Coordinates of C-alpha atoms in Angstrom, one line a residue:
X1 CA 0.0 0.0 0.0
X2 CA 2.6 2.5 -1.2
X3 CA 1.9 6.3 -1.5
X4 CA 2.7 7.7 -4.1
X5 CA 2.0 4.7 -6.3
X6 CA 5.1 3.2 -7.9
X7 CA 5.5 2.5 -11.5
X8 CA 5.4 -1.3 -11.0
X9 CA 4.9 -3.5 -7.9
X10 CA 4.6 -7.3 -7.7
X11 CA 4.7 -10.0 -5.1
X12 CA 7.8 -12.3 -4.9
X13 CA 8.6 -15.4 -2.8
X14 CA 10.1 -15.1 0.7
X15 CA 9.7 -12.9 3.8
X16 CA 12.0 -10.4 5.3
X17 CA 12.1 -9.9 9.0
X18 CA 13.4 -6.6 10.5
X19 CA 14.8 -7.2 14.0
X20 CA 17.8 -6.6 16.2
X21 CA 19.9 -8.9 14.0
X22 CA 19.3 -7.0 10.8
X23 CA 22.4 -5.7 9.1
X24 CA 22.9 -2.8 6.6
X25 CA 25.5 -2.3 3.9
X26 CA 25.8 0.4 1.3
X27 CA 28.0 1.5 -1.5
X28 CA 30.2 4.5 -0.3
X29 CA 28.3 7.0 -2.5
X30 CA 25.1 6.0 -0.6
X31 CA 26.5 6.2 2.9
X32 CA 24.5 9.3 3.8
X33 CA 21.2 7.5 2.8
X34 CA 22.3 4.5 4.8
X35 CA 22.9 6.7 7.9
X36 CA 19.5 8.2 7.5
X37 CA 17.9 4.7 7.2
X38 CA 19.8 3.5 10.3
X39 CA 18.4 6.4 12.3
X40 CA 14.9 5.8 11.2
X41 CA 14.9 2.0 11.9
X42 CA 16.9 2.1 15.1
X43 CA 13.9 2.9 17.3
X44 CA 12.1 0.0 15.8
X45 CA 14.8 -2.6 16.2
X46 CA 15.9 -1.3 19.6
X47 CA 19.4 -0.5 18.4
X48 CA 21.6 0.5 15.4
X49 CA 21.6 -1.8 12.4
X50 CA 24.7 -4.0 12.3
X51 CA 27.3 -3.6 9.6
X52 CA 27.7 -6.5 7.2
X53 CA 28.5 -7.5 3.7
X54 CA 24.8 -7.2 2.7
X55 CA 24.6 -10.6 1.0
X56 CA 23.5 -12.6 4.0
X57 CA 20.0 -13.5 5.0
X58 CA 18.4 -10.6 7.0
X59 CA 20.5 -7.9 5.4
X60 CA 19.6 -4.6 3.8
X61 CA 21.9 -3.5 1.0
X62 CA 22.0 -0.2 -1.0
X63 CA 23.7 -0.4 -4.4
X64 CA 24.4 2.0 -7.2
X65 CA 23.2 0.9 -10.6
X66 CA 22.7 2.1 -14.2
X67 CA 19.5 4.0 -13.6
X68 CA 18.4 7.6 -13.7
X69 CA 19.4 9.5 -10.5
X70 CA 15.9 9.4 -8.9
X71 CA 15.0 5.9 -10.0
X72 CA 15.3 2.7 -8.0
X73 CA 14.6 -1.0 -7.9
X74 CA 13.6 -2.6 -4.6
X75 CA 13.7 -6.4 -4.1
X76 CA 12.4 -7.8 -0.8
X77 CA 12.9 -11.5 0.1
X78 CA 15.1 -13.1 2.7
X79 CA 17.1 -9.9 2.3
X80 CA 16.4 -6.4 0.9
X81 CA 18.3 -4.9 -2.0
X82 CA 17.8 -1.3 -3.2
X83 CA 19.5 -0.6 -6.5
X84 CA 19.4 3.1 -7.4
X85 CA 20.8 5.6 -9.9
X86 CA 22.1 7.9 -7.2
X87 CA 21.5 9.0 -3.6
X88 CA 18.0 10.4 -4.4
X89 CA 16.9 7.1 -5.9
X90 CA 18.3 5.1 -2.9
X91 CA 16.5 7.5 -0.5
X92 CA 13.2 7.0 -2.3
X93 CA 13.7 3.2 -2.4
X94 CA 14.3 3.3 1.4
X95 CA 11.1 5.3 1.9
X96 CA 9.2 2.7 -0.1
X97 CA 10.8 -0.1 2.0
X98 CA 9.6 1.7 5.2
X99 CA 6.1 1.8 3.8
X100 CA 6.1 -1.9 3.3
X101 CA 6.6 -2.3 7.0
X102 CA 3.7 -2.2 9.4
X103 CA 2.7 1.3 10.5
X104 CA 4.3 0.6 13.9
X105 CA 7.7 1.1 12.1
X106 CA 6.9 4.9 12.2
X107 CA 6.8 5.0 16.0
X108 CA 9.8 6.0 18.1
X109 CA 9.8 2.9 20.2
X110 CA 10.7 -0.8 19.7
X111 CA 8.0 -2.5 17.8
X112 CA 9.3 -6.1 18.0
X113 CA 10.3 -8.0 14.9
X114 CA 8.4 -6.7 11.8
X115 CA 7.8 -8.9 8.7
X116 CA 7.6 -7.8 5.1
X117 CA 6.3 -10.3 2.4
X118 CA 8.4 -10.7 -0.7
X119 CA 8.0 -7.8 -3.1
X120 CA 9.6 -6.3 -6.1
X121 CA 9.2 -2.6 -7.1
X122 CA 10.5 -0.5 -10.0
X123 CA 9.9 3.2 -9.7
X124 CA 10.9 6.6 -10.8
X125 CA 9.2 10.0 -10.7
X126 CA 7.2 11.5 -13.5
X127 CA 8.2 15.1 -12.8
X128 CA 11.5 16.7 -11.6
X129 CA 9.9 19.5 -9.6
X130 CA 7.7 18.1 -6.9
X131 CA 7.3 20.9 -4.5
X132 CA 5.4 22.6 -1.7
X133 CA 5.2 26.2 -0.6
X134 CA 5.5 26.7 3.1
X135 CA 4.5 30.2 4.1
X136 CA 6.4 31.2 7.3
X137 CA 5.9 34.9 6.7
X138 CA 2.3 35.3 7.6
X139 CA 2.4 33.0 10.6
X140 CA 5.9 32.1 11.9
X141 CA 6.8 28.4 12.4
X142 CA 9.5 27.3 14.7
X143 CA 12.6 25.7 13.3
X144 CA 11.4 22.4 14.8
X145 CA 8.1 22.7 13.0
X146 CA 9.8 23.4 9.7
X147 CA 12.1 20.3 10.1
X148 CA 9.1 18.1 10.9
X149 CA 7.4 19.4 7.8
X150 CA 10.5 18.5 5.8
X151 CA 10.3 14.9 7.1
X152 CA 6.6 14.7 6.0
X153 CA 7.5 16.0 2.6
X154 CA 10.2 13.4 2.3
X155 CA 7.8 10.6 3.3
X156 CA 5.8 11.6 0.2
X157 CA 8.8 11.9 -2.1
X158 CA 8.5 15.6 -2.6
X159 CA 11.8 17.3 -3.4
X160 CA 11.4 21.1 -3.4
X161 CA 10.5 23.2 -0.3
X162 CA 9.6 26.7 -1.5
X163 CA 10.1 28.6 1.7
X164 CA 8.2 31.9 1.7
X165 CA 10.3 34.0 4.0
X166 CA 9.1 37.6 3.5
X167 CA 5.8 39.5 3.1
X168 CA 3.8 42.5 4.3
X169 CA 3.2 40.7 7.6
X170 CA 6.7 39.6 8.5
X171 CA 10.3 39.3 7.5
X172 CA 11.8 36.0 8.7
X173 CA 15.4 35.8 7.5
X174 CA 18.3 37.4 9.2
X175 CA 20.2 39.8 7.0
X176 CA 23.3 41.0 8.9
X177 CA 23.9 44.1 6.8
X178 CA 20.3 45.3 7.5
X179 CA 19.5 44.2 11.1
X180 CA 16.2 46.2 11.3
X181 CA 14.6 43.8 8.8
X182 CA 14.3 41.4 11.7
X183 CA 14.5 43.9 14.6
X184 CA 11.4 45.7 13.3
X185 CA 10.1 43.7 10.3
X186 CA 9.8 40.3 12.0
X187 CA 7.2 41.5 14.5
X188 CA 3.6 42.8 14.2
X189 CA 1.4 44.0 17.0
X190 CA -1.6 41.9 16.2
X191 CA -3.2 39.8 13.5
X192 CA -6.6 39.7 11.8
X193 CA -8.8 36.8 12.7
X194 CA -10.2 35.2 9.6
X195 CA -9.9 36.8 6.2
X196 CA -11.7 40.0 7.1
X197 CA -12.6 39.6 10.8
X198 CA -11.7 41.4 14.0
X199 CA -8.1 41.9 15.3
X200 CA -6.9 39.5 17.9
X201 CA -4.8 42.0 19.9
X202 CA -1.8 39.5 20.3
X203 CA 1.7 40.4 19.1
X204 CA 3.1 37.8 16.7
X205 CA 6.6 37.3 15.1
X206 CA 9.8 35.5 14.9
X207 CA 12.7 34.9 12.5
X208 CA 15.4 32.5 11.6
X209 CA 19.0 33.2 12.0
X210 CA 21.3 32.4 9.1
X211 CA 22.6 29.5 11.1
X212 CA 19.0 28.3 11.6
X213 CA 18.5 28.3 7.9
X214 CA 21.7 26.6 7.0
X215 CA 20.6 23.9 9.4
X216 CA 17.3 23.7 7.6
X217 CA 19.0 23.5 4.2
X218 CA 21.4 20.7 5.4
X219 CA 18.5 18.8 7.0
X220 CA 16.5 19.0 3.8
X221 CA 19.4 18.0 1.6
X222 CA 19.9 14.8 3.5
X223 CA 16.3 14.0 2.6
X224 CA 16.8 14.9 -1.1
X225 CA 14.9 18.2 -0.8
X226 CA 16.1 21.5 -2.2
X227 CA 15.1 24.6 -0.2
X228 CA 14.2 27.4 -2.5
X229 CA 13.9 30.8 -0.7
X230 CA 11.3 33.5 -1.6
X231 CA 12.2 37.1 -1.1
X232 CA 9.1 39.1 -2.3
X233 CA 9.4 42.2 -4.4
X234 CA 8.3 44.8 -5.4
X235 CA 5.0 44.1 -3.7
X236 CA 4.3 42.2 -0.5
X237 CA 7.1 44.3 1.1
X238 CA 5.5 46.4 3.8
X239 CA 7.5 44.7 6.6
X240 CA 10.7 45.7 4.9
X241 CA 9.4 49.3 4.3
X242 CA 8.4 49.5 8.0
X243 CA 12.0 48.6 8.9
X244 CA 13.6 50.9 6.3
X245 CA 11.1 53.6 5.2
X246 CA 13.4 54.9 2.5
X247 CA 12.5 51.8 0.5
X248 CA 8.9 52.9 0.1
X249 CA 7.0 55.6 -1.8
X250 CA 5.5 57.6 1.1
X251 CA 6.7 60.2 3.5
X252 CA 4.7 58.7 6.4
X253 CA 6.1 55.8 8.3
X254 CA 4.5 52.3 8.1
X255 CA 4.1 49.5 10.6
X256 CA 4.3 45.8 9.8
X257 CA 1.0 44.9 8.2
X258 CA -1.6 43.3 10.5
X259 CA -4.3 42.5 8.0
X260 CA -4.5 40.1 5.0
X261 CA -5.1 40.6 1.3
X262 CA -3.2 42.7 -1.3
X263 CA -1.5 45.7 0.2
X264 CA -0.9 48.9 -1.8
X265 CA 2.5 49.7 -0.2
X266 CA 5.3 48.6 -2.6
X267 CA 9.0 49.3 -3.1
X268 CA 10.1 52.4 -5.0
X269 CA 12.3 52.0 -8.1
X270 CA 15.3 54.1 -7.0
X271 CA 18.8 52.8 -7.6
X272 CA 19.4 52.7 -3.9
X273 CA 16.4 50.3 -3.4
X274 CA 17.7 48.0 -6.1
X275 CA 21.1 48.0 -4.5
X276 CA 19.6 47.3 -1.1
X277 CA 17.8 44.2 -2.3
X278 CA 20.8 43.0 -4.3
X279 CA 22.7 43.2 -1.0
X280 CA 20.0 41.2 0.7
X281 CA 20.2 38.6 -2.1
X282 CA 24.0 38.4 -1.7
X283 CA 23.4 37.1 1.9
X284 CA 20.5 34.9 0.8
X285 CA 22.7 33.2 -1.8
X286 CA 25.3 32.4 0.8
X287 CA 22.7 30.6 2.9
X288 CA 20.8 28.7 0.2
X289 CA 22.8 26.8 -2.5
X290 CA 19.6 26.2 -4.5
X291 CA 19.9 27.0 -8.2
X292 CA 16.6 28.8 -7.9
X293 CA 15.5 31.9 -6.0
X294 CA 11.8 33.1 -6.0
X295 CA 11.4 36.9 -6.2
X296 CA 7.7 37.1 -6.2
X297 CA 6.5 39.8 -8.6
X298 CA 2.9 39.0 -7.8
X299 CA 0.0 41.2 -6.6
X300 CA 1.9 44.5 -7.0
X301 CA -0.6 47.4 -7.2
X302 CA 0.7 50.3 -9.3
X303 CA -1.1 53.2 -7.6
X304 CA 1.9 54.5 -5.7
X305 CA 4.1 54.4 -8.9
X306 CA 1.4 56.3 -10.8
X307 CA 1.5 59.0 -8.1
X308 CA 5.3 59.0 -7.7
X309 CA 7.3 61.6 -9.7
X310 CA 10.4 59.4 -9.3
X311 CA 8.6 56.4 -10.8
X312 CA 7.2 58.5 -13.6
X313 CA 10.7 59.9 -14.4
X314 CA 12.0 56.4 -14.5
X315 CA 9.4 55.4 -17.0
X316 CA 10.2 58.3 -19.2
X317 CA 14.0 57.8 -19.0
X318 CA 13.7 54.2 -20.0
X319 CA 11.1 54.8 -22.7
X320 CA 8.6 52.4 -21.1
X321 CA 4.9 52.4 -21.9
X322 CA 3.5 52.1 -18.4
X323 CA 3.8 50.8 -14.9
X324 CA 3.5 47.2 -16.0
X325 CA 6.7 47.6 -18.1
X326 CA 8.3 49.4 -15.2
X327 CA 7.8 46.3 -13.0
X328 CA 9.2 44.2 -15.8
X329 CA 12.3 46.4 -15.9
X330 CA 12.6 46.3 -12.1
X331 CA 12.4 42.5 -12.0
X332 CA 15.0 42.1 -14.7
X333 CA 17.5 44.0 -12.5
X334 CA 17.3 41.1 -10.1
X335 CA 16.9 38.3 -12.7
X336 CA 20.1 39.4 -14.3
X337 CA 21.8 39.8 -10.9
X338 CA 20.9 36.1 -10.1
X339 CA 21.9 34.9 -13.6
X340 CA 25.4 36.5 -13.2
X341 CA 25.8 34.3 -10.1
X342 CA 24.6 31.1 -11.7
X343 CA 21.1 31.1 -10.2
X344 CA 17.7 31.3 -11.9
X345 CA 14.9 33.6 -10.9
X346 CA 11.4 32.1 -10.3
X347 CA 8.5 34.6 -10.4
X348 CA 4.7 34.2 -10.1
X349 CA 2.8 34.5 -13.3
X350 CA 2.2 38.2 -12.9
X351 CA 5.8 38.8 -14.1
X352 CA 4.6 37.8 -17.6
X353 CA 2.6 41.0 -17.8
X354 CA 5.7 43.3 -17.7
X355 CA 8.1 40.9 -19.5
X356 CA 10.1 38.4 -17.4
X357 CA 13.9 38.2 -17.5
X358 CA 15.3 35.6 -19.9
X359 CA 15.5 32.2 -18.4
X360 CA 13.0 33.0 -15.6
X361 CA 10.9 30.1 -14.4
X362 CA 7.2 31.0 -14.1
X363 CA 5.1 29.7 -11.2
X364 CA 1.6 29.7 -12.5
X365 CA -0.9 30.2 -9.7
X366 CA -3.9 32.1 -11.2
X367 CA -5.3 29.0 -12.8
X368 CA -3.3 27.4 -15.6
X369 CA -3.3 30.0 -18.3
X370 CA -0.1 31.5 -17.0
X371 CA 1.6 28.1 -17.4
X372 CA 0.3 27.9 -21.0
X373 CA 1.5 31.4 -21.9
X374 CA 4.9 31.0 -20.3
X375 CA 5.6 27.6 -21.8
X376 CA 4.6 28.9 -25.3
X377 CA 7.1 31.7 -24.8
X378 CA 9.8 29.3 -24.0
X379 CA 9.9 29.7 -20.2
X380 CA 10.1 26.7 -17.9
X381 CA 7.0 26.4 -15.7
X382 CA 6.0 25.2 -12.3
X383 CA 2.3 24.6 -12.3
X384 CA 0.5 25.5 -9.0
X385 CA -3.0 26.7 -9.7
X386 CA -4.8 28.0 -6.7
X387 CA -8.0 26.3 -7.7
X388 CA -6.4 22.9 -7.5
X389 CA -3.5 22.8 -5.1
X390 CA -3.8 25.7 -2.5
X391 CA -4.2 24.0 0.9
X392 CA -5.4 27.1 2.7
X393 CA -8.7 26.6 0.9
X394 CA -11.3 24.8 2.9
X395 CA -11.8 21.1 2.4
X396 CA -15.5 20.9 2.6
X397 CA -18.6 23.1 2.4
X398 CA -19.7 22.5 6.0
X399 CA -20.0 25.3 8.6
X400 CA -17.6 23.4 10.8
X401 CA -14.6 23.8 8.5
X402 CA -12.0 26.0 10.3
X403 CA -11.0 28.2 7.5
X404 CA -13.8 29.9 5.5
X405 CA -11.7 31.1 2.6
X406 CA -11.4 30.5 -1.1
X407 CA -13.3 27.8 -2.9
X408 CA -13.9 24.2 -1.6
X409 CA -10.9 22.0 -2.5
X410 CA -11.5 18.4 -1.6
X411 CA -9.1 15.5 -1.5
X412 CA -10.7 14.2 -4.7
X413 CA -10.2 17.6 -6.4
X414 CA -6.5 17.6 -5.6
X415 CA -6.1 14.0 -6.8
X416 CA -7.7 15.0 -10.1
X417 CA -5.1 17.7 -10.7
X418 CA -3.0 17.2 -13.8
X419 CA 0.3 19.1 -13.9
X420 CA 0.4 19.5 -17.7
X421 CA -2.4 21.9 -18.7
X422 CA -4.9 20.5 -21.2
X423 CA -4.1 23.3 -23.6
X424 CA -0.4 22.2 -23.8
X425 CA -0.9 18.5 -24.2
X426 CA 0.6 17.3 -27.5
X427 CA 2.5 20.6 -28.0
X428 CA 6.3 20.8 -27.9
X429 CA 5.9 23.5 -25.3
X430 CA 4.7 20.9 -22.8
X431 CA 8.3 20.0 -22.2
X432 CA 8.7 23.3 -20.3
X433 CA 6.5 22.1 -17.5
X434 CA 9.1 21.1 -14.9
X435 CA 6.4 19.9 -12.5
X436 CA 4.1 21.3 -9.9
X437 CA 3.9 22.4 -6.3
X438 CA 1.1 22.7 -3.7
X439 CA 0.8 25.7 -1.4
X440 CA 0.4 25.9 2.4
X441 CA -0.3 29.6 2.8
X442 CA -0.7 30.6 6.4
X443 CA -2.7 33.8 6.7
X444 CA -5.5 31.8 8.3
X445 CA -3.3 28.9 9.5
X446 CA -1.7 30.0 12.8
X447 CA 0.0 26.8 14.1
X448 CA 1.7 23.6 13.2
X449 CA -1.5 21.7 14.3
X450 CA -3.5 23.7 11.8
X451 CA -1.0 22.9 9.1
X452 CA -1.4 19.2 9.8
X453 CA -5.2 19.6 9.3
X454 CA -5.1 21.7 6.2
X455 CA -2.2 19.9 4.4
X456 CA -3.1 16.2 5.1
X457 CA -4.2 14.0 3.6
X458 CA -4.4 16.4 0.6
X459 CA -0.6 16.5 0.3
X460 CA -0.6 12.7 -0.2
X461 CA -3.0 13.1 -3.1
X462 CA -0.8 15.8 -4.6
X463 CA 2.3 13.7 -4.2
X464 CA 0.8 11.0 -6.3
X465 CA -0.1 13.5 -9.1
X466 CA 3.5 14.6 -9.5
X467 CA 5.2 11.3 -8.9
X468 CA 3.0 8.7 -10.5
X469 CA 1.6 8.0 -13.9
X470 CA -1.0 10.3 -15.4
X471 CA -3.4 7.4 -15.4
X472 CA -5.2 8.0 -12.1
X473 CA -7.1 5.5 -10.0
X474 CA -9.1 7.3 -7.3
X475 CA -10.6 4.1 -5.8
X476 CA -7.2 2.5 -5.7
X477 CA -5.6 5.6 -4.1
X478 CA -8.3 5.7 -1.4
X479 CA -7.6 2.1 -0.6
X480 CA -3.9 2.7 -0.3
X481 CA -4.6 5.9 1.7
X482 CA -6.3 3.9 4.4
X483 CA -3.0 2.2 5.3
X484 CA -1.1 5.5 4.8
X485 CA -3.3 7.2 7.3
X486 CA -2.2 4.6 9.9
X487 CA 1.4 5.7 9.2
X488 CA 0.4 9.4 9.7
X489 CA -1.4 8.3 13.0
X490 CA 1.8 6.7 14.2
X491 CA 3.9 9.8 13.3
X492 CA 1.3 12.0 15.1
X493 CA -0.1 14.0 12.1
X494 CA -3.4 15.5 13.0
X495 CA -4.9 15.3 9.5
X496 CA -8.5 15.9 8.5
X497 CA -10.6 12.8 8.8
X498 CA -12.8 11.8 5.9
X499 CA -15.9 12.3 8.1
X500 CA -14.9 15.9 8.8
X501 CA -13.0 17.8 11.5
X502 CA -12.6 16.6 15.0
X503 CA -14.1 18.8 17.8
X504 CA -10.9 20.8 18.4
X505 CA -10.5 21.3 14.6
X506 CA -14.0 22.9 14.1
X507 CA -14.5 26.6 13.6
X508 CA -15.9 28.3 16.7
X509 CA -18.1 31.0 15.2
X510 CA -17.2 32.8 12.0
X511 CA -13.8 34.7 12.2
X512 CA -14.4 36.7 9.0
X513 CA -16.6 36.0 6.0
X514 CA -15.4 34.1 3.1
X515 CA -15.7 35.6 -0.4
X516 CA -19.1 35.0 -1.9
X517 CA -19.2 32.6 -4.9
X518 CA -20.1 35.5 -7.1
X519 CA -17.1 37.6 -6.1
X520 CA -14.9 34.5 -6.3
X521 CA -16.0 33.8 -9.8
X522 CA -15.5 37.4 -10.8
X523 CA -11.9 37.3 -9.6
X524 CA -11.3 34.1 -11.6
X525 CA -12.9 35.7 -14.7
X526 CA -10.6 38.7 -14.4
X527 CA -7.5 36.6 -14.1
X528 CA -8.6 34.4 -17.0
X529 CA -9.1 37.5 -19.3
X530 CA -5.6 38.9 -18.5
X531 CA -3.9 35.6 -18.9
X532 CA -5.7 34.6 -22.0
X533 CA -4.4 37.7 -23.7
X534 CA -0.8 36.7 -22.8
X535 CA -1.2 33.2 -24.1

């Protein structure tokens, strides 16, 4: 009962028994995976797995073979052998082996000898980019909570953690050159309850030191996950402007934003502001070795630029048509900056409207038309439509759902998501779809427990859409999910039950009204019209 479903699985003779006498051997190139597997199995066996040649009965052996880097073959009989194309494939094979064990193998206590019937698995992912956005800017998560989420991503064979570190409501990464970004920008005096409800009156904040983030990056790398940082600009920047008012367009000081939605306060387009954020990125690049950096570009109102003499002079000097092209020029200053340092910019699909930098990757979130337009223009794409994979959206229509926001997005809806948009299928441009990512946006998710409820089990359904074949089998997935939920129970994940929320998970009253279906549809129609013109 493996999640995500492998390419091929069949029964074989024999039975493997995991116990205190089990040994583990690995090719030198796979030693780090072997160390991880020892650590995961030690609580079950009551001690470290013994070293051995790997050929004896009761042994586990990790071997390099002639396979793609993320592919593996798993053979289980009297012994276990994982043949992989590289450390990633070996890690995924080890995750599959753990799923063949009873759910008790996920508990941090001895479970006695555990038996696995003979099995053979051949497997490899369908997409190279299998990601999840974790928004720590709106509601801060402790380092421990981030590391736990990485483990849960790894269990599901996801390989990109898009860490959303800055926004209007908080700046979460230490920048040593500009200490006020965290001294001021990491803290807000209160938060809005619900999407448009009353204020809670409670200060909120926190940030990660550079050493914290290096630890997160290393921890994720051992689990074959790349951490991709997001530093938002030119919109979603009120926390930075509160810390350094000279970055903004107004003469009046700002506070870190306490409400949700799209804010009108954006960066100015002065040379000094460009230099400021290039300095920020220099430190970010030292922390994150990822080849990708997300620079936002989304939801940037142009009102302040229209009213700014400096912005209007910049438009005239550059011979630009309007503020959309001004944003395109602004983003290219940073896209080129990253390219000169061997990195690639990722931007949300709004960057298409002003002209993205060459080589930029487009994250298509306003439906799928951004993915279509970007791919046809030759840009690589990460497909992440809000209507299919945004896990801040409620999971059912009932009044007891804790987050009355967005449209209803059920487990079945997520499982039906196809990363390659229908308009691209059969076109050469489809090759530009690198994969997809889901989103855990935390305006209305204020704790790790709420993340458990909102992300799971929908994240398991998403993982199958990006790993497994495009031939979906919902009844089969739901059968496998029953066993997978027992694993999540053993880990301690407080997921949403099929019958609905548990009493503590229900919504006490209405903390803010959700958008009406009519307003929601109007927003989708407006996005569709703009993106259709681009494609």
